[in-house]
Amino acid sequence: MGYLPSSFLLIIVFIELCFHGSSITHWEDVQALKQFRNGVNSNSVGPGSCLASWDFSVDPCDSLSGEKFTCGFRCDAVVSGVSRITELTLDRAGYSGSLASSWNLPYLQTLDLTSNYFTGSIPGAFSRLTRLQRLSLSGNLLNGSIPDSVGSLPNSLEELLLDNNNLQGPIPRSLNGLKNLKRLELQGNRLSGEFPELTQLSQLYFLDASNNAISGDLPSTFPSNLIELALRNNSLQGNIPANLLNNSVYLQVLDLSYNNLTGSLPPDLFTHPSLEQLTLAYNQFRWVLIPANWGQNSELIAVDLSNNDIHGFLPGFLGWMPKLSALSLENNKFSGMIPTQYALKAVAEEGQGGVAPFERLLLGGNYLFGLIPGPLLQLRSGSGVTIRLGDNCLYECPESFYFCGGGIQKSLMECKAFTPVIP
């Protein structure tokens, strides 16, 4: 082979660097991938799964989507001529093992290990993921408490999904440190203690901590940009604070069902400027207070107050809410007659007078008496309106009317023995 000029050799080296510069994985990222892979139980890595294809005899980023390293991560960033791993998203292949690793992946933006069988605690080393935007550990077997160090995750974090694990202990107030967090899912764990005030999470729009063992009173206020808030199936108690939603002007969905909440329902719940779905079933509420203007400016579409201990007459204002189409007041202690406005709203045509008709009206299991309002007698099965009036004290609710629950009403003795309480 003849002598090649040095300038020609430099050109060849330059071309090779350009060709491979975007495909060579940074050595620290390779080591981090190896450590993570070594923490996964080999007997949980099935044929055809992402991790089954990982072969470190070749460069990960250079081989991505090939026969080796078919899936599981992405390499989008190129820094100083080498590729950096930006996403680690595993398939739902039943992987098990520990998350104890160095987690030295400074360019990682997404870490998603959803629906596998990882065990152990949430690693404090996650704080090294300085560019992380989405962390999803949903549907694993993680245990222990949520460490305070979670609040030290980078400010870039927008989604934190820890739902459906075996996490215990309180929800740390340090979460307030995640200034740009938009979605927080903690449901389906065994979290306990009082729910902390998270008002510093000014970007948070979705919060679900349902199906836990959270106790104590509700916080006096919630983050200002919340759109959906769900705390159902916990052990919350006490009254709903009168100013609970004053700060959350964008809230559309509120679900506090299956708790031990008591007292009166604040009238502001029915006049909130954006609330569309209100679910307070299976609590111990006793009264419904009438809102200003009878709720005629309400945005509510669905209200569920069933299975409480609410006394008094059926709230007439609910029949005047222009957008309300689903109302459940079943299994309470309501008495009196069915308001005519309820019946008129049930038989109204869509869009008539700018008012939405009832599509679902559930009033069974109370102590309502008197005659069924005339407009309801026009309805037949298949009319598209679901109505339930069974298990009341109505004067006549024959089996021929589909909404009478087979004609079954409370016994005369039970109806006479009931003493209505009117506030």
PDB file of C-alpha atoms in Angstrom, residues 51-249:
ATOM      1  CA  LEU A  51     -35.067  -6.503  27.227  1.00  0.00           C
ATOM      2  CA  ALA A  52     -34.564  -9.915  25.590  1.00  0.00           C
ATOM      3  CA  SER A  53     -33.071  -8.103  22.593  1.00  0.00           C
ATOM      4  CA  TRP A  54     -30.596  -5.970  24.545  1.00  0.00           C
ATOM      5  CA  ASP A  55     -27.093  -7.151  23.547  1.00  0.00           C
ATOM      6  CA  PHE A  56     -24.249  -4.988  24.792  1.00  0.00           C
ATOM      7  CA  SER A  57     -21.782  -6.522  22.357  1.00  0.00           C
ATOM      8  CA  VAL A  58     -22.958  -3.760  20.016  1.00  0.00           C
ATOM      9  CA  ASP A  59     -23.525  -0.062  20.513  1.00  0.00           C
ATOM     10  CA  PRO A  60     -27.099   0.574  21.847  1.00  0.00           C
ATOM     11  CA  CYS A  61     -27.944   3.765  19.954  1.00  0.00           C
ATOM     12  CA  ASP A  62     -26.218   2.553  16.798  1.00  0.00           C
ATOM     13  CA  SER A  63     -28.231  -0.689  16.868  1.00  0.00           C
ATOM     14  CA  LEU A  64     -31.593   0.687  17.995  1.00  0.00           C
ATOM     15  CA  SER A  65     -34.577  -0.821  16.137  1.00  0.00           C
ATOM     16  CA  GLY A  66     -32.385  -3.539  14.685  1.00  0.00           C
ATOM     17  CA  GLU A  67     -32.182  -7.188  15.687  1.00  0.00           C
ATOM     18  CA  LYS A  68     -30.353  -6.128  18.838  1.00  0.00           C
ATOM     19  CA  PHE A  69     -31.843  -3.410  21.012  1.00  0.00           C
ATOM     20  CA  THR A  70     -35.161  -3.621  19.172  1.00  0.00           C
ATOM     21  CA  CYS A  71     -36.983  -1.353  21.628  1.00  0.00           C
ATOM     22  CA  GLY A  72     -37.097   0.089  25.124  1.00  0.00           C
ATOM     23  CA  PHE A  73     -35.282   3.410  24.726  1.00  0.00           C
ATOM     24  CA  ARG A  74     -34.594   6.340  22.435  1.00  0.00           C
ATOM     25  CA  CYS A  75     -31.463   8.308  21.557  1.00  0.00           C
ATOM     26  CA  ASP A  76     -32.485  11.774  20.401  1.00  0.00           C
ATOM     27  CA  ALA A  77     -29.777  14.007  21.768  1.00  0.00           C
ATOM     28  CA  VAL A  78     -26.314  14.309  20.252  1.00  0.00           C
ATOM     29  CA  VAL A  79     -23.797  16.066  22.502  1.00  0.00           C
ATOM     30  CA  SER A  80     -20.154  16.563  21.548  1.00  0.00           C
ATOM     31  CA  GLY A  81     -20.457  13.972  18.821  1.00  0.00           C
ATOM     32  CA  VAL A  82     -22.001  11.179  20.923  1.00  0.00           C
ATOM     33  CA  SER A  83     -25.609  10.084  21.395  1.00  0.00           C
ATOM     34  CA  ARG A  84     -27.417  10.427  24.727  1.00  0.00           C
ATOM     35  CA  ILE A  85     -30.392   8.386  25.827  1.00  0.00           C
ATOM     36  CA  THR A  86     -33.525  10.534  26.214  1.00  0.00           C
ATOM     37  CA  GLU A  87     -36.226   7.940  26.857  1.00  0.00           C
ATOM     38  CA  LEU A  88     -36.451   4.607  28.647  1.00  0.00           C
ATOM     39  CA  THR A  89     -39.904   3.078  28.079  1.00  0.00           C
ATOM     40  CA  LEU A  90     -40.302  -0.641  28.628  1.00  0.00           C
ATOM     41  CA  ASP A  91     -42.984  -2.855  27.192  1.00  0.00           C
ATOM     42  CA  ARG A  92     -45.531  -4.393  29.571  1.00  0.00           C
ATOM     43  CA  ALA A  93     -43.855  -7.775  29.547  1.00  0.00           C
ATOM     44  CA  GLY A  94     -44.005  -8.708  33.232  1.00  0.00           C
ATOM     45  CA  TYR A  95     -40.455  -7.707  34.156  1.00  0.00           C
ATOM     46  CA  SER A  96     -39.538  -8.021  37.826  1.00  0.00           C
ATOM     47  CA  GLY A  97     -36.582  -6.889  39.860  1.00  0.00           C
ATOM     48  CA  SER A  98     -35.229  -3.857  41.643  1.00  0.00           C
ATOM     49  CA  LEU A  99     -34.872  -0.250  40.570  1.00  0.00           C
ATOM     50  CA  ALA A 100     -31.704   0.165  42.642  1.00  0.00           C
ATOM     51  CA  SER A 101     -29.308   1.549  40.058  1.00  0.00           C
ATOM     52  CA  SER A 102     -27.053   4.549  39.522  1.00  0.00           C
ATOM     53  CA  TRP A 103     -29.597   6.184  37.177  1.00  0.00           C
ATOM     54  CA  ASN A 104     -26.776   8.226  35.698  1.00  0.00           C
ATOM     55  CA  LEU A 105     -28.719   9.287  32.597  1.00  0.00           C
ATOM     56  CA  PRO A 106     -28.487  13.088  32.622  1.00  0.00           C
ATOM     57  CA  TYR A 107     -30.347  13.538  29.306  1.00  0.00           C
ATOM     58  CA  LEU A 108     -33.259  11.230  30.106  1.00  0.00           C
ATOM     59  CA  GLN A 109     -36.613  12.963  29.635  1.00  0.00           C
ATOM     60  CA  THR A 110     -39.021  10.013  29.958  1.00  0.00           C
ATOM     61  CA  LEU A 111     -38.817   7.010  32.283  1.00  0.00           C
ATOM     62  CA  ASP A 112     -41.823   4.700  31.882  1.00  0.00           C
ATOM     63  CA  LEU A 113     -41.871   1.259  33.521  1.00  0.00           C
ATOM     64  CA  THR A 114     -45.669   0.966  33.637  1.00  0.00           C
ATOM     65  CA  SER A 115     -47.456  -2.348  34.333  1.00  0.00           C
ATOM     66  CA  ASN A 116     -44.609  -4.626  35.311  1.00  0.00           C
ATOM     67  CA  TYR A 117     -43.584  -6.241  38.606  1.00  0.00           C
ATOM     68  CA  PHE A 118     -40.744  -4.099  39.903  1.00  0.00           C
ATOM     69  CA  THR A 119     -40.362  -4.178  43.680  1.00  0.00           C
ATOM     70  CA  GLY A 120     -38.566  -2.233  46.373  1.00  0.00           C
ATOM     71  CA  SER A 121     -38.685   1.444  47.147  1.00  0.00           C
ATOM     72  CA  ILE A 122     -38.548   4.510  44.920  1.00  0.00           C
ATOM     73  CA  PRO A 123     -34.826   5.226  44.423  1.00  0.00           C
ATOM     74  CA  GLY A 124     -33.413   8.505  45.662  1.00  0.00           C
ATOM     75  CA  ALA A 125     -31.030   8.311  42.706  1.00  0.00           C
ATOM     76  CA  PHE A 126     -33.878   9.472  40.462  1.00  0.00           C
ATOM     77  CA  SER A 127     -32.827  12.993  41.485  1.00  0.00           C
ATOM     78  CA  ARG A 128     -29.859  12.539  39.099  1.00  0.00           C
ATOM     79  CA  LEU A 129     -32.262  12.559  36.154  1.00  0.00           C
ATOM     80  CA  THR A 130     -31.892  16.296  35.800  1.00  0.00           C
ATOM     81  CA  ARG A 131     -33.878  16.640  32.560  1.00  0.00           C
ATOM     82  CA  LEU A 132     -36.703  14.252  33.423  1.00  0.00           C
ATOM     83  CA  GLN A 133     -40.158  15.364  32.272  1.00  0.00           C
ATOM     84  CA  ARG A 134     -42.226  12.198  32.746  1.00  0.00           C
ATOM     85  CA  LEU A 135     -41.842   9.501  35.410  1.00  0.00           C
ATOM     86  CA  SER A 136     -44.328   6.624  35.282  1.00  0.00           C
ATOM     87  CA  LEU A 137     -44.002   3.695  37.692  1.00  0.00           C
ATOM     88  CA  SER A 138     -47.712   2.851  37.538  1.00  0.00           C
ATOM     89  CA  GLY A 139     -48.918  -0.688  38.091  1.00  0.00           C
ATOM     90  CA  ASN A 140     -45.866  -2.253  39.740  1.00  0.00           C
ATOM     91  CA  LEU A 141     -45.226  -3.679  43.216  1.00  0.00           C
ATOM     92  CA  LEU A 142     -43.236  -0.829  44.701  1.00  0.00           C
ATOM     93  CA  ASN A 143     -43.474  -0.435  48.466  1.00  0.00           C
ATOM     94  CA  GLY A 144     -42.259   1.812  51.247  1.00  0.00           C
ATOM     95  CA  SER A 145     -43.071   5.483  51.477  1.00  0.00           C
ATOM     96  CA  ILE A 146     -42.838   8.199  48.877  1.00  0.00           C
ATOM     97  CA  PRO A 147     -39.465   9.698  49.829  1.00  0.00           C
ATOM     98  CA  ASP A 148     -39.100  13.399  50.500  1.00  0.00           C
ATOM     99  CA  SER A 149     -36.400  13.343  47.830  1.00  0.00           C
ATOM    100  CA  VAL A 150     -39.164  13.079  45.215  1.00  0.00           C
ATOM    101  CA  GLY A 151     -39.600  16.808  45.759  1.00  0.00           C
ATOM    102  CA  SER A 152     -35.989  17.196  44.627  1.00  0.00           C
ATOM    103  CA  LEU A 153     -36.693  15.784  41.186  1.00  0.00           C
ATOM    104  CA  PRO A 154     -35.934  18.342  38.487  1.00  0.00           C
ATOM    105  CA  ASN A 155     -38.222  21.292  37.890  1.00  0.00           C
ATOM    106  CA  SER A 156     -38.626  19.965  34.354  1.00  0.00           C
ATOM    107  CA  LEU A 157     -40.853  17.143  35.678  1.00  0.00           C
ATOM    108  CA  GLU A 158     -44.412  17.475  34.338  1.00  0.00           C
ATOM    109  CA  GLU A 159     -45.924  14.038  35.038  1.00  0.00           C
ATOM    110  CA  LEU A 160     -45.452  11.884  38.144  1.00  0.00           C
ATOM    111  CA  LEU A 161     -47.394   8.612  37.990  1.00  0.00           C
ATOM    112  CA  LEU A 162     -46.981   6.354  41.045  1.00  0.00           C
ATOM    113  CA  ASP A 163     -50.459   4.826  41.024  1.00  0.00           C
ATOM    114  CA  ASN A 164     -51.404   1.200  41.651  1.00  0.00           C
ATOM    115  CA  ASN A 165     -48.427   0.097  43.711  1.00  0.00           C
ATOM    116  CA  ASN A 166     -48.093  -0.766  47.416  1.00  0.00           C
ATOM    117  CA  LEU A 167     -46.780   2.586  48.589  1.00  0.00           C
ATOM    118  CA  GLN A 168     -47.502   3.498  52.209  1.00  0.00           C
ATOM    119  CA  GLY A 169     -47.168   6.430  54.567  1.00  0.00           C
ATOM    120  CA  PRO A 170     -48.051  10.082  54.054  1.00  0.00           C
ATOM    121  CA  ILE A 171     -48.006  12.125  50.872  1.00  0.00           C
ATOM    122  CA  PRO A 172     -44.920  14.319  51.323  1.00  0.00           C
ATOM    123  CA  ARG A 173     -45.303  18.074  51.335  1.00  0.00           C
ATOM    124  CA  SER A 174     -42.005  18.196  49.472  1.00  0.00           C
ATOM    125  CA  LEU A 175     -44.028  17.579  46.293  1.00  0.00           C
ATOM    126  CA  ASN A 176     -44.560  21.332  46.361  1.00  0.00           C
ATOM    127  CA  GLY A 177     -41.023  21.563  45.043  1.00  0.00           C
ATOM    128  CA  LEU A 178     -42.091  20.237  41.638  1.00  0.00           C
ATOM    129  CA  LYS A 179     -43.017  23.661  40.316  1.00  0.00           C
ATOM    130  CA  ASN A 180     -43.881  22.546  36.774  1.00  0.00           C
ATOM    131  CA  LEU A 181     -45.780  19.379  37.646  1.00  0.00           C
ATOM    132  CA  LYS A 182     -48.978  19.076  35.624  1.00  0.00           C
ATOM    133  CA  ARG A 183     -50.213  15.548  36.353  1.00  0.00           C
ATOM    134  CA  LEU A 184     -49.988  13.665  39.666  1.00  0.00           C
ATOM    135  CA  GLU A 185     -51.406  10.150  40.033  1.00  0.00           C
ATOM    136  CA  LEU A 186     -51.200   8.398  43.412  1.00  0.00           C
ATOM    137  CA  GLN A 187     -54.356   6.291  43.308  1.00  0.00           C
ATOM    138  CA  GLY A 188     -54.464   2.620  44.223  1.00  0.00           C
ATOM    139  CA  ASN A 189     -51.832   2.563  46.966  1.00  0.00           C
ATOM    140  CA  ARG A 190     -51.988   2.421  50.765  1.00  0.00           C
ATOM    141  CA  LEU A 191     -51.104   6.028  51.440  1.00  0.00           C
ATOM    142  CA  SER A 192     -52.305   7.391  54.775  1.00  0.00           C
ATOM    143  CA  GLY A 193     -52.312  10.516  56.906  1.00  0.00           C
ATOM    144  CA  GLU A 194     -53.815  13.865  56.020  1.00  0.00           C
ATOM    145  CA  PHE A 195     -53.796  15.186  52.493  1.00  0.00           C
ATOM    146  CA  PRO A 196     -51.255  18.035  52.333  1.00  0.00           C
ATOM    147  CA  GLU A 197     -51.828  21.436  50.852  1.00  0.00           C
ATOM    148  CA  LEU A 198     -50.153  21.460  47.441  1.00  0.00           C
ATOM    149  CA  THR A 199     -50.964  25.019  46.485  1.00  0.00           C
ATOM    150  CA  GLN A 200     -47.431  25.656  45.193  1.00  0.00           C
ATOM    151  CA  LEU A 201     -48.104  23.296  42.290  1.00  0.00           C
ATOM    152  CA  SER A 202     -49.487  26.129  40.219  1.00  0.00           C
ATOM    153  CA  GLN A 203     -49.268  24.174  36.932  1.00  0.00           C
ATOM    154  CA  LEU A 204     -51.039  21.033  38.190  1.00  0.00           C
ATOM    155  CA  TYR A 205     -54.214  20.256  36.243  1.00  0.00           C
ATOM    156  CA  PHE A 206     -54.844  16.573  37.149  1.00  0.00           C
ATOM    157  CA  LEU A 207     -54.694  15.064  40.643  1.00  0.00           C
ATOM    158  CA  ASP A 208     -55.900  11.586  41.588  1.00  0.00           C
ATOM    159  CA  ALA A 209     -55.243  10.079  45.026  1.00  0.00           C
ATOM    160  CA  SER A 210     -58.260   7.765  45.100  1.00  0.00           C
ATOM    161  CA  ASN A 211     -58.328   4.298  46.656  1.00  0.00           C
ATOM    162  CA  ASN A 212     -55.941   4.945  49.509  1.00  0.00           C
ATOM    163  CA  ALA A 213     -56.316   5.339  53.301  1.00  0.00           C
ATOM    164  CA  ILE A 214     -56.012   9.134  53.456  1.00  0.00           C
ATOM    165  CA  SER A 215     -57.743  10.506  56.543  1.00  0.00           C
ATOM    166  CA  GLY A 216     -58.421  13.764  58.329  1.00  0.00           C
ATOM    167  CA  ASP A 217     -60.021  16.897  56.950  1.00  0.00           C
ATOM    168  CA  LEU A 218     -59.809  18.176  53.422  1.00  0.00           C
ATOM    169  CA  PRO A 219     -57.237  20.935  52.900  1.00  0.00           C
ATOM    170  CA  SER A 220     -58.772  24.382  52.752  1.00  0.00           C
ATOM    171  CA  THR A 221     -57.688  24.918  49.163  1.00  0.00           C
ATOM    172  CA  PHE A 222     -56.207  23.138  46.149  1.00  0.00           C
ATOM    173  CA  PRO A 223     -53.866  24.157  43.302  1.00  0.00           C
ATOM    174  CA  SER A 224     -55.226  26.973  41.194  1.00  0.00           C
ATOM    175  CA  ASN A 225     -55.082  25.311  37.758  1.00  0.00           C
ATOM    176  CA  LEU A 226     -56.692  21.988  38.625  1.00  0.00           C
ATOM    177  CA  ILE A 227     -59.140  20.662  36.051  1.00  0.00           C
ATOM    178  CA  GLU A 228     -59.784  17.253  37.609  1.00  0.00           C
ATOM    179  CA  LEU A 229     -59.569  16.281  41.300  1.00  0.00           C
ATOM    180  CA  ALA A 230     -60.343  12.753  42.541  1.00  0.00           C
ATOM    181  CA  LEU A 231     -59.997  11.642  46.173  1.00  0.00           C
ATOM    182  CA  ARG A 232     -62.661   8.924  46.179  1.00  0.00           C
ATOM    183  CA  ASN A 233     -62.547   5.856  48.394  1.00  0.00           C
ATOM    184  CA  ASN A 234     -60.450   7.194  51.254  1.00  0.00           C
ATOM    185  CA  SER A 235     -61.240   7.971  54.906  1.00  0.00           C
ATOM    186  CA  LEU A 236     -61.652  11.735  54.654  1.00  0.00           C
ATOM    187  CA  GLN A 237     -63.918  13.271  57.278  1.00  0.00           C
ATOM    188  CA  GLY A 238     -65.380  16.563  58.400  1.00  0.00           C
ATOM    189  CA  ASN A 239     -67.131  19.207  56.346  1.00  0.00           C
ATOM    190  CA  ILE A 240     -66.278  20.450  52.888  1.00  0.00           C
ATOM    191  CA  PRO A 241     -64.624  23.844  53.502  1.00  0.00           C
ATOM    192  CA  ALA A 242     -66.812  26.667  52.231  1.00  0.00           C
ATOM    193  CA  ASN A 243     -63.927  28.124  50.215  1.00  0.00           C
ATOM    194  CA  LEU A 244     -62.585  24.767  48.981  1.00  0.00           C
ATOM    195  CA  LEU A 245     -62.811  25.620  45.284  1.00  0.00           C
ATOM    196  CA  ASN A 246     -62.392  29.384  45.448  1.00  0.00           C
ATOM    197  CA  ASN A 247     -58.820  29.068  44.234  1.00  0.00           C
ATOM    198  CA  SER A 248     -59.540  26.364  41.616  1.00  0.00           C
ATOM    199  CA  VAL A 249     -61.533  28.354  39.095  1.00  0.00           C
TER     200      VAL A 249
END
